[in-house]
mmCIF file with all atom_site columns, C-alpha atoms in Angstrom:
data_model
loop_
_atom_site.group_PDB
_atom_site.id
_atom_site.type_symbol
_atom_site.label_atom_id
_atom_site.label_alt_id
_atom_site.label_comp_id
_atom_site.label_asym_id
_atom_site.label_entity_id
_atom_site.label_seq_id
_atom_site.pdbx_PDB_ins_code
_atom_site.Cartn_x
_atom_site.Cartn_y
_atom_site.Cartn_z
_atom_site.occupancy
_atom_site.B_iso_or_equiv
_atom_site.pdbx_formal_charge
_atom_site.auth_seq_id
_atom_site.auth_comp_id
_atom_site.auth_asym_id
_atom_site.auth_atom_id
_atom_site.pdbx_PDB_model_num
ATOM 1  C CA . MET A 1 1  ? -0.813  -9.716  -19.129 1.00 64.00 ? 1  MET A CA 1
ATOM 2  C CA . ALA A 1 2  ? -1.691  -8.711  -15.598 1.00 74.00 ? 2  ALA A CA 1
ATOM 3  C CA . THR A 1 3  ? -4.026  -5.813  -14.946 1.00 89.00 ? 3  THR A CA 1
ATOM 4  C CA . PRO A 1 4  ? -2.587  -2.829  -13.051 1.00 93.00 ? 4  PRO A CA 1
ATOM 5  C CA . GLU A 1 5  ? -4.487  -3.937  -9.935  1.00 94.00 ? 5  GLU A CA 1
ATOM 6  C CA . ARG A 1 6  ? -3.151  -7.492  -10.220 1.00 89.00 ? 6  ARG A CA 1
ATOM 7  C CA . ARG A 1 7  ? 0.389   -6.155  -10.668 1.00 91.00 ? 7  ARG A CA 1
ATOM 8  C CA . ARG A 1 8  ? 0.011   -4.002  -7.540  1.00 94.00 ? 8  ARG A CA 1
ATOM 9  C CA . ILE A 1 9  ? -1.251  -6.953  -5.487  1.00 93.00 ? 9  ILE A CA 1
ATOM 10 C CA . GLU A 1 10 ? 1.541   -9.237  -6.689  1.00 91.00 ? 10 GLU A CA 1
ATOM 11 C CA . MET A 1 11 ? 4.165   -6.604  -5.895  1.00 93.00 ? 11 MET A CA 1
ATOM 12 C CA . THR A 1 12 ? 2.715   -6.188  -2.402  1.00 95.00 ? 12 THR A CA 1
ATOM 13 C CA . TRP A 1 13 ? 2.497   -9.882  -1.546  1.00 93.00 ? 13 TRP A CA 1
ATOM 14 C CA . GLN A 1 14 ? 5.244   -11.461 -3.660  1.00 91.00 ? 14 GLN A CA 1
ATOM 15 C CA . GLY A 1 15 ? 7.714   -8.642  -4.202  1.00 94.00 ? 15 GLY A CA 1
ATOM 16 C CA . GLU A 1 16 ? 7.548   -9.178  -7.965  1.00 92.00 ? 16 GLU A CA 1
ATOM 17 C CA . VAL A 1 17 ? 5.059   -9.775  -10.747 1.00 88.00 ? 17 VAL A CA 1
ATOM 18 C CA . LEU A 1 18 ? 5.075   -13.388 -11.844 1.00 81.00 ? 18 LEU A CA 1
ATOM 19 C CA . ASP A 1 19 ? 4.304   -14.048 -15.479 1.00 82.00 ? 19 ASP A CA 1
ATOM 20 C CA . GLY A 1 20 ? 2.969   -17.567 -15.326 1.00 79.00 ? 20 GLY A CA 1
ATOM 21 C CA . ARG A 1 21 ? 0.064   -19.536 -16.660 1.00 81.00 ? 21 ARG A CA 1
ATOM 22 C CA . ILE A 1 22 ? -0.471  -21.995 -13.819 1.00 79.00 ? 22 ILE A CA 1
ATOM 23 C CA . SER A 1 23 ? -3.264  -21.749 -11.289 1.00 78.00 ? 23 SER A CA 1
ATOM 24 C CA . TYR A 1 24 ? -3.813  -23.022 -7.780  1.00 72.00 ? 24 TYR A CA 1
ATOM 25 C CA . ARG A 1 25 ? -5.149  -26.239 -9.338  1.00 74.00 ? 25 ARG A CA 1
ATOM 26 C CA . ASP A 1 26 ? -1.678  -26.934 -10.714 1.00 82.00 ? 26 ASP A CA 1
ATOM 27 C CA . GLU A 1 27 ? -0.105  -26.780 -7.253  1.00 79.00 ? 27 GLU A CA 1
ATOM 28 C CA . GLY A 1 28 ? 0.678   -30.044 -5.472  1.00 80.00 ? 28 GLY A CA 1
ATOM 29 C CA . ALA A 1 29 ? -0.688  -28.810 -2.156  1.00 84.00 ? 29 ALA A CA 1
ATOM 30 C CA . GLY A 1 30 ? -4.311  -29.766 -2.809  1.00 81.00 ? 30 GLY A CA 1
ATOM 31 C CA . LEU A 1 31 ? -5.491  -26.168 -2.502  1.00 84.00 ? 31 LEU A CA 1
ATOM 32 C CA . LEU A 1 32 ? -9.235  -25.626 -2.591  1.00 87.00 ? 32 LEU A CA 1
ATOM 33 C CA . GLY A 1 33 ? -10.905 -23.280 -5.039  1.00 87.00 ? 33 GLY A CA 1
ATOM 34 C CA . GLU A 1 34 ? -13.844 -20.923 -4.686  1.00 91.00 ? 34 GLU A CA 1
ATOM 35 C CA . ALA A 1 35 ? -16.483 -23.571 -5.431  1.00 93.00 ? 35 ALA A CA 1
ATOM 36 C CA . GLU A 1 36 ? -15.093 -25.957 -2.821  1.00 94.00 ? 36 GLU A CA 1
ATOM 37 C CA . LEU A 1 37 ? -14.804 -23.217 -0.202  1.00 95.00 ? 37 LEU A CA 1
ATOM 38 C CA . VAL A 1 38 ? -18.374 -22.044 -0.843  1.00 97.00 ? 38 VAL A CA 1
ATOM 39 C CA . ALA A 1 39 ? -19.664 -25.600 -0.406  1.00 97.00 ? 39 ALA A CA 1
ATOM 40 C CA . MET A 1 40 ? -17.727 -26.031 2.846   1.00 97.00 ? 40 MET A CA 1
ATOM 41 C CA . THR A 1 41 ? -19.055 -22.722 4.173   1.00 97.00 ? 41 THR A CA 1
ATOM 42 C CA . GLU A 1 42 ? -22.640 -23.602 3.300   1.00 98.00 ? 42 GLU A CA 1
ATOM 43 C CA . GLU A 1 43 ? -22.291 -27.001 5.006   1.00 97.00 ? 43 GLU A CA 1
ATOM 44 C CA . ALA A 1 44 ? -20.884 -25.341 8.118   1.00 97.00 ? 44 ALA A CA 1
ATOM 45 C CA . LEU A 1 45 ? -23.726 -22.805 8.220   1.00 97.00 ? 45 LEU A CA 1
ATOM 46 C CA . VAL A 1 46 ? -26.324 -25.573 7.911   1.00 97.00 ? 46 VAL A CA 1
ATOM 47 C CA . ALA A 1 47 ? -24.643 -27.461 10.761  1.00 96.00 ? 47 ALA A CA 1
ATOM 48 C CA . LEU A 1 48 ? -24.630 -24.345 12.954  1.00 96.00 ? 48 LEU A CA 1
ATOM 49 C CA . ARG A 1 49 ? -28.335 -23.788 12.390  1.00 96.00 ? 49 ARG A CA 1
ATOM 50 C CA . ALA A 1 50 ? -29.224 -27.374 13.330  1.00 90.00 ? 50 ALA A CA 1
#
């Protein structure tokens, strides 16, 4: 069950609350998660400092 905050966000961005159990990892688009994005950001910061 979605929290009230999650329900508000979904209504704002999607127009409805979706009751699903899949995550971005289940999408076929190859979406990156938090860990991958953090690693990319850290690599970019190291490159900028060099």
